[in-house]
XYZ file of N, CA, C and O in Angstrom:
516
model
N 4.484 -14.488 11.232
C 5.317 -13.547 10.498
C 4.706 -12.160 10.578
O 4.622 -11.388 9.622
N 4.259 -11.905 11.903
C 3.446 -10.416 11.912
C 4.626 -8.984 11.747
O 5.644 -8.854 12.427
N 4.305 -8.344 11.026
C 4.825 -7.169 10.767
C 4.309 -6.075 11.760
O 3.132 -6.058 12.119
N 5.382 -5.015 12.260
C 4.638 -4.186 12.939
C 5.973 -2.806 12.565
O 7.195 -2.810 12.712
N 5.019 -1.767 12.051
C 6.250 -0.837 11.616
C 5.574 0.280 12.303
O 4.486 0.124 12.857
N 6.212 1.417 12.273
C 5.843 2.738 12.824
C 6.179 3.983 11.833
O 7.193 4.039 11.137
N 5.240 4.894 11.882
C 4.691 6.020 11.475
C 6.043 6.191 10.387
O 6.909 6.113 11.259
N 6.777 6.356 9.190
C 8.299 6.962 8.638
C 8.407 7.085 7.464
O 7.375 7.257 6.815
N 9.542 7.044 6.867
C 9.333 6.229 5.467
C 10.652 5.340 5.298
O 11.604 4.963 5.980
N 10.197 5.232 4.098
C 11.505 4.099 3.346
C 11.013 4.034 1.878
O 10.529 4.864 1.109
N 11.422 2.331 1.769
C 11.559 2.078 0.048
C 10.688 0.842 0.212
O 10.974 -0.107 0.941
N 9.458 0.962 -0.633
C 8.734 -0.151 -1.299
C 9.732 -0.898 -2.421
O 10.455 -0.291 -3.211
N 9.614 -2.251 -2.318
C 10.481 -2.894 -3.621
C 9.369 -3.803 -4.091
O 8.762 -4.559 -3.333
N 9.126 -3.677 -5.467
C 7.994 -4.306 -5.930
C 8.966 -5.246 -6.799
O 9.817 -4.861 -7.602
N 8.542 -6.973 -6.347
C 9.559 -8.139 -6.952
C 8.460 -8.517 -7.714
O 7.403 -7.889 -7.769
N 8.786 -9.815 -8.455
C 8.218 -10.331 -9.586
C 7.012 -11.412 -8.580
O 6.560 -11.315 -7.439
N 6.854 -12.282 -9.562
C 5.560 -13.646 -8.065
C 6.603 -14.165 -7.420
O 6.760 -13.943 -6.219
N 7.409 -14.886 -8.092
C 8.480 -15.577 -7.129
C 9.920 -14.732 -6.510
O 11.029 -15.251 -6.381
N 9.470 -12.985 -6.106
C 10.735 -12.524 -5.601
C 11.559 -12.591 -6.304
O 12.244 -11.742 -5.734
N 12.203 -12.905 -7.189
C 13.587 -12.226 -8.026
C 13.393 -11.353 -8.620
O 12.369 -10.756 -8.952
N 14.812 -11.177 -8.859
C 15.246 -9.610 -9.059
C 15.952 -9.246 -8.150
O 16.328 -9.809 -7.122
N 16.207 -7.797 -8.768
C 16.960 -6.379 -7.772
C 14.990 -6.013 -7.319
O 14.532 -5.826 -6.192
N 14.261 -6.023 -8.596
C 13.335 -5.157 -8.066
C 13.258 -3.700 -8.383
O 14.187 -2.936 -8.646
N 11.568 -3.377 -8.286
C 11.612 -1.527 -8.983
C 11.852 -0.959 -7.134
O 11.613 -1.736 -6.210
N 12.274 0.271 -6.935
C 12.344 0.570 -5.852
C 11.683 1.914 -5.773
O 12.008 2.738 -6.627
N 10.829 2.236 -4.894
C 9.823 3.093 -4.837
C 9.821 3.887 -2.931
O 9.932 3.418 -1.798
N 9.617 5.348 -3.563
C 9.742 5.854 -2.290
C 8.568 5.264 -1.522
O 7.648 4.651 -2.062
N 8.695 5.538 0.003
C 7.726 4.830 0.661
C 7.355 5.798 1.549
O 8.229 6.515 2.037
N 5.464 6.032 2.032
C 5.644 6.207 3.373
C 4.898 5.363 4.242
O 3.960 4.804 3.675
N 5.040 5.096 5.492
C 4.660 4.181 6.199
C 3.502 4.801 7.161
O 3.796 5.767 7.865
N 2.376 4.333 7.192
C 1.247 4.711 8.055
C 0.626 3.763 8.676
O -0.262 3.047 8.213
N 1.174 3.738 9.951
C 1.145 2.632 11.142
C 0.401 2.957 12.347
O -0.052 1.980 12.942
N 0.192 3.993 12.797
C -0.700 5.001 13.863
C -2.663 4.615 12.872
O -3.169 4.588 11.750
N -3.010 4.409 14.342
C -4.396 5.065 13.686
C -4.452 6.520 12.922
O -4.581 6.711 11.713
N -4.345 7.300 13.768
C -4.557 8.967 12.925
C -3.520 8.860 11.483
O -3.862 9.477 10.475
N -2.460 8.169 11.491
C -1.897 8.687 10.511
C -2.548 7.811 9.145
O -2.436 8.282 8.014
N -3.288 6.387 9.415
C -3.688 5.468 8.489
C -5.211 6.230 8.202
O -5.788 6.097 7.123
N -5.703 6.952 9.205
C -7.145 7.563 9.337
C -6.781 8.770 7.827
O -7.598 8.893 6.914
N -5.986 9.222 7.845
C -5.576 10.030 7.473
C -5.096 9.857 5.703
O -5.747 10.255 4.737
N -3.875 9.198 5.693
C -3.886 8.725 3.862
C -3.150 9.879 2.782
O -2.243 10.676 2.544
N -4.192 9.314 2.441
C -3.933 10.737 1.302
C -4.788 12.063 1.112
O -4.817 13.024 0.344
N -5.458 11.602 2.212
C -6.811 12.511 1.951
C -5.919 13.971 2.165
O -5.066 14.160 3.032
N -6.324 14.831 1.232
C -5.706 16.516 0.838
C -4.858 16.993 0.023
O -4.611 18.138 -0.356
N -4.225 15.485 -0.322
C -3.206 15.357 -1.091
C -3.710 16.203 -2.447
O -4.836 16.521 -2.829
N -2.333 16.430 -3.022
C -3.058 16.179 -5.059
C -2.212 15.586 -5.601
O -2.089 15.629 -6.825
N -1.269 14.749 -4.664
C -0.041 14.380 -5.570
C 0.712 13.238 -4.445
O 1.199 13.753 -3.439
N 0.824 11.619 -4.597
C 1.830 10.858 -3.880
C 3.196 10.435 -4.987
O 3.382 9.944 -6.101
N 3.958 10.998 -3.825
C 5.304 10.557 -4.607
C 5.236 9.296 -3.856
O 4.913 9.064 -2.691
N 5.642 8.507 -4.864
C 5.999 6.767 -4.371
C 4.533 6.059 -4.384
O 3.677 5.870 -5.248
N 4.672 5.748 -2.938
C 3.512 5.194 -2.316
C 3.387 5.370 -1.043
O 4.337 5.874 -0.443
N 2.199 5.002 -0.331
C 1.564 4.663 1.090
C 1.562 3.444 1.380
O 0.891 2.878 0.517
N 2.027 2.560 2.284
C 1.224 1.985 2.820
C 0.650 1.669 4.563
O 1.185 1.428 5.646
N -0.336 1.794 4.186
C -1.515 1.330 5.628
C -1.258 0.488 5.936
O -1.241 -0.413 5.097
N -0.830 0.134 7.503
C -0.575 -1.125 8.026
C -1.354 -0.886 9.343
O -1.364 0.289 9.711
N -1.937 -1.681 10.038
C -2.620 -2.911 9.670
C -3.754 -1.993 8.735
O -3.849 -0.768 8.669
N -4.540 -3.007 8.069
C -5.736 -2.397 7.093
C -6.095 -3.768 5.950
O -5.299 -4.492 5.353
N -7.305 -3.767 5.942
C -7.681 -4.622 4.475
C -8.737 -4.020 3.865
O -9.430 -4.695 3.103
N -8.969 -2.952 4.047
C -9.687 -1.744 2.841
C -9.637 -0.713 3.723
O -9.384 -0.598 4.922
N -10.093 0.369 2.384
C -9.724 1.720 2.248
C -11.199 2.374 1.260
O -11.881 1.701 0.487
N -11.356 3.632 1.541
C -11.733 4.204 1.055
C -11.245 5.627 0.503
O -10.155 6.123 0.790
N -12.280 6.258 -0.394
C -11.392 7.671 -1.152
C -12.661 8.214 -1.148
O -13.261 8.397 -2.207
N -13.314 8.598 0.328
C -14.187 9.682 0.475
C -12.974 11.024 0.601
O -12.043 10.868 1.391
N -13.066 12.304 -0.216
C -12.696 13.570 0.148
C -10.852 13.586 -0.187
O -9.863 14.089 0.346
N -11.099 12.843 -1.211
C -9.771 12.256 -1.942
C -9.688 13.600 -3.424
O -10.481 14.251 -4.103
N -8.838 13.494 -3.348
C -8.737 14.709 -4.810
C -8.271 14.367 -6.551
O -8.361 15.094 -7.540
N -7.708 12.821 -6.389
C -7.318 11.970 -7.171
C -7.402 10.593 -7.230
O -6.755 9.985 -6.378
N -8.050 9.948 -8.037
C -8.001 8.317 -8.264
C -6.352 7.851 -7.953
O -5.270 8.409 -8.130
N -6.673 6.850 -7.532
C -5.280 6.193 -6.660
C -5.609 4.460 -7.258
O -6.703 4.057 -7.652
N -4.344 3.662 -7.178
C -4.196 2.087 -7.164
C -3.987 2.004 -5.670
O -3.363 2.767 -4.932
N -4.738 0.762 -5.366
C -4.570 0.418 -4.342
C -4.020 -1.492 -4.481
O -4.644 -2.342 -5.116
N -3.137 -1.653 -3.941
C -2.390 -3.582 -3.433
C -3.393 -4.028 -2.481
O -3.517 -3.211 -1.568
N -3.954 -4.778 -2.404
C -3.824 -5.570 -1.078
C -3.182 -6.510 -0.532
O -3.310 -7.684 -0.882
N -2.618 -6.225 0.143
C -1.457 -7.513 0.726
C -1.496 -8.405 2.157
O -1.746 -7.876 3.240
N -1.278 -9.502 2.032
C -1.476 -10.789 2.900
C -0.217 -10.216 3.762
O 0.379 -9.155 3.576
N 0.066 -11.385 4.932
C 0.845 -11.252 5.828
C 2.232 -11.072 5.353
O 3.014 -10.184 5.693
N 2.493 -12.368 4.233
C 3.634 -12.218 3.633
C 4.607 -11.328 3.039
O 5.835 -11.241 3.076
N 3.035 -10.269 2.107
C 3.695 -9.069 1.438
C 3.460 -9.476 0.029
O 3.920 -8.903 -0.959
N 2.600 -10.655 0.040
C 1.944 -10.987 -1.558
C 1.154 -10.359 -1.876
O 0.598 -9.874 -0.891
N 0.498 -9.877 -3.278
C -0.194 -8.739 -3.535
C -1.662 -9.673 -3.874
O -1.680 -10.228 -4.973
N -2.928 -9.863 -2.926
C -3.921 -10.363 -3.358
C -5.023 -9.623 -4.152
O -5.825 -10.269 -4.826
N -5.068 -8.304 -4.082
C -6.023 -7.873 -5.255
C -5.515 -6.276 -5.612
O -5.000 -5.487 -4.820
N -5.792 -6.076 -6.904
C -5.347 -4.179 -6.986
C -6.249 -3.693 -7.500
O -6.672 -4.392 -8.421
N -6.979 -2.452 -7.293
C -7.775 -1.997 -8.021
C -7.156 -0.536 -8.370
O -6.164 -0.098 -7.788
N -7.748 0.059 -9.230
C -8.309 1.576 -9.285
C -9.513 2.290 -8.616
O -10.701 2.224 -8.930
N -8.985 2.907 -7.733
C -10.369 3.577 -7.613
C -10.593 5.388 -7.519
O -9.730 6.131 -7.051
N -11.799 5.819 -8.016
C -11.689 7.061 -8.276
C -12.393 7.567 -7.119
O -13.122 6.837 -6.448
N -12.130 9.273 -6.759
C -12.431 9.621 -5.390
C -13.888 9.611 -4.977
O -14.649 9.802 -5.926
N -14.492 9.430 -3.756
C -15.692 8.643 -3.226
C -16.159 7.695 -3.591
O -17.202 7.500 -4.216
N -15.343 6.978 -3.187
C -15.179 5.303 -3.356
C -14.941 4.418 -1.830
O -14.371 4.613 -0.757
N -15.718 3.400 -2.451
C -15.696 2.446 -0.796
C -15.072 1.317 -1.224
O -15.536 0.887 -2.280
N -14.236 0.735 -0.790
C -13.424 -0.163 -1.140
C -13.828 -1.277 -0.552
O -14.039 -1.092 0.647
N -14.032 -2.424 -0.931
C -14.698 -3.719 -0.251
C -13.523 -4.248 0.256
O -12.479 -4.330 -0.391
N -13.694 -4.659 1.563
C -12.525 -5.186 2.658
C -11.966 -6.650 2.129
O -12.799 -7.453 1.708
N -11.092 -6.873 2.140
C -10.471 -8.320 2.261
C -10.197 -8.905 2.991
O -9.437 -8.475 3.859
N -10.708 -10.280 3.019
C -10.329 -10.974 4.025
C -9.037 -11.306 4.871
O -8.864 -11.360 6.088
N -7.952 -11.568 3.497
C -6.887 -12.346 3.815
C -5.877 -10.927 4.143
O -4.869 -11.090 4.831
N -6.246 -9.455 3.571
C -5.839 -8.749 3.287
C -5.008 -8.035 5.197
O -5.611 -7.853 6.255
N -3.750 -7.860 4.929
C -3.436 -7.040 6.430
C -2.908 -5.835 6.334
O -2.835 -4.967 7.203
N -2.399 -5.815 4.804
C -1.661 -4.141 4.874
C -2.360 -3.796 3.365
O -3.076 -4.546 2.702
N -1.831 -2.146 2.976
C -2.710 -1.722 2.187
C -1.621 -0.693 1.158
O -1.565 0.471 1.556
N -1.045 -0.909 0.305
C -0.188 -0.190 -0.396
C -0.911 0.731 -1.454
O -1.197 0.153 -2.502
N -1.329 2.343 -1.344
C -1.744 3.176 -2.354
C -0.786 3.932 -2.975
O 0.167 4.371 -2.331
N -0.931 4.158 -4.264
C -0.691 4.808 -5.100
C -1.139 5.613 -6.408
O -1.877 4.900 -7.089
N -0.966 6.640 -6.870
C -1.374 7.599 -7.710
C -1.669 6.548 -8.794
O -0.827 5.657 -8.897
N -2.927 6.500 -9.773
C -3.258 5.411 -10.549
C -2.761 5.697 -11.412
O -2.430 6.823 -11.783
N -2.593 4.501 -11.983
C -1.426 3.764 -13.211
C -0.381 3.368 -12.657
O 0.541 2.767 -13.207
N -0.493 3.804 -11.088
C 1.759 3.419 -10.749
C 1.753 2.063 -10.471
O 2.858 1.524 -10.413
N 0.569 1.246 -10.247
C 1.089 -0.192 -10.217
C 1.074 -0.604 -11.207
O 1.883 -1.529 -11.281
N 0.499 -0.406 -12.219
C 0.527 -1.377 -13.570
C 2.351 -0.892 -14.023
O 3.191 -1.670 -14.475
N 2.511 0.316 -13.779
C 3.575 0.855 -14.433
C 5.339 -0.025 -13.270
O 6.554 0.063 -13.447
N 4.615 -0.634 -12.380
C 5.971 -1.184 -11.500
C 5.448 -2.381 -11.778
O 6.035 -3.320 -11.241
N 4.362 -2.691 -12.568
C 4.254 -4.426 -12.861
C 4.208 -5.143 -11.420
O 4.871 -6.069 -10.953
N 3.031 -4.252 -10.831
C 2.017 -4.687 -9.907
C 1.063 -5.617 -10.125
O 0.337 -5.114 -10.982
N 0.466 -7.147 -9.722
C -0.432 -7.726 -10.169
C -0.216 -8.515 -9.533
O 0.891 -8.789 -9.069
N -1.957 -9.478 -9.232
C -1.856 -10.552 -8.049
C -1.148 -11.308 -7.721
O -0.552 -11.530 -8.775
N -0.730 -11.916 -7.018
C 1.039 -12.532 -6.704
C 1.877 -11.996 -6.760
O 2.789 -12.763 -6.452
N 2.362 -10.789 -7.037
C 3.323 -9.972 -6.845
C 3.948 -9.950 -5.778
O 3.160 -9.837 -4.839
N 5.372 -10.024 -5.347
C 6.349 -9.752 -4.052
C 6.358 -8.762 -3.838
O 6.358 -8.097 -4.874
N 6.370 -8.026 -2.713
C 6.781 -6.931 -2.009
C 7.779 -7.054 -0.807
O 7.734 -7.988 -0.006
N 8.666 -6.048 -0.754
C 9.510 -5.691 0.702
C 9.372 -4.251 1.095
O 9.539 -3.324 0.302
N 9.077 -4.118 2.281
C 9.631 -3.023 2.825
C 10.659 -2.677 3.121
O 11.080 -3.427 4.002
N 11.436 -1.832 2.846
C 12.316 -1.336 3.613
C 12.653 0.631 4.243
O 12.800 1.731 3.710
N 12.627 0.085 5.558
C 12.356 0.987 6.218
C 14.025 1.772 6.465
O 15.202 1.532 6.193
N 13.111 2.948 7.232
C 14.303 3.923 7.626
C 14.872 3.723 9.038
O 14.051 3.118 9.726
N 16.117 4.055 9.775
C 15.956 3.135 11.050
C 15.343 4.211 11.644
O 15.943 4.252 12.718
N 14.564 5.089 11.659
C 13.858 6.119 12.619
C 12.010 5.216 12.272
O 11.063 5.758 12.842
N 11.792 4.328 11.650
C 10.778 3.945 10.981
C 10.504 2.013 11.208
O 9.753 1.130 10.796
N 11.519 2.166 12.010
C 11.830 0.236 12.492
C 10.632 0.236 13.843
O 10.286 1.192 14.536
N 10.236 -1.014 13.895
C 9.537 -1.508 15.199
C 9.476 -2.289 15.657
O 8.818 -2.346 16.696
């Protein structure tokens, strides 16, 4: 079930553990390129929505300007761990982990983000692969 998306955006939908629902729907951008996953948030002071890093199973927030939540997510799009972390921070890699959903901290607790959590992407068709 490998996912492979390219550089765009779309809509994160954050579902409950077992997927039901409509779901919260959240702007998205997609960072699929090395340079653009190299890249992040770093300069930012402000993500609307979210990021996510694909492929990736950690992250760091060297030269970051704001504490961010970070998902980690399995192949599926299940959410295996979330943290907070504040800027110059090294994020310990996950194993099972393949993509990497960030956001401005508090926005996952606030979309009722937490381990087992469903996720979908949905992309833009300039953002399909």
């Amino acid at each position: 079930m490998g996912r492979k998306w390219r550089d765009g955006h779309g809509e994160l939908v954050v579902r409950g553990e077992e997927g039901e629902g409509p779901g919260i729907r959240v702007p998205l951008e997609i960072a699929a390129s090395y340079r653009a996953r190299t890249k992040g948030l770093l300069g930012r002071d402000t993500v609307d929505g979210a990021i996510l890093l694909s492929p990736a199973s950690s992250v760091h927030t060297f030269r970051m300007r704001m504490p961010i939540d970070v998902a980690y997510l399995d192949r599926e799009l299940r959410v295996i761990a979330v943290r907070t972390m504040r800027p110059g921070r090294l994020g310990m890699p996950r194993l099972r982990a393949r993509h990497v959903v960030e956001a401005a901290a508090g926005a996952m607790q606030e979309w009722g983000v937490r381990k087992g959590t469903r996720m979908e992407v949905v992309v833009a068709a300039t953002a399909t692969g």
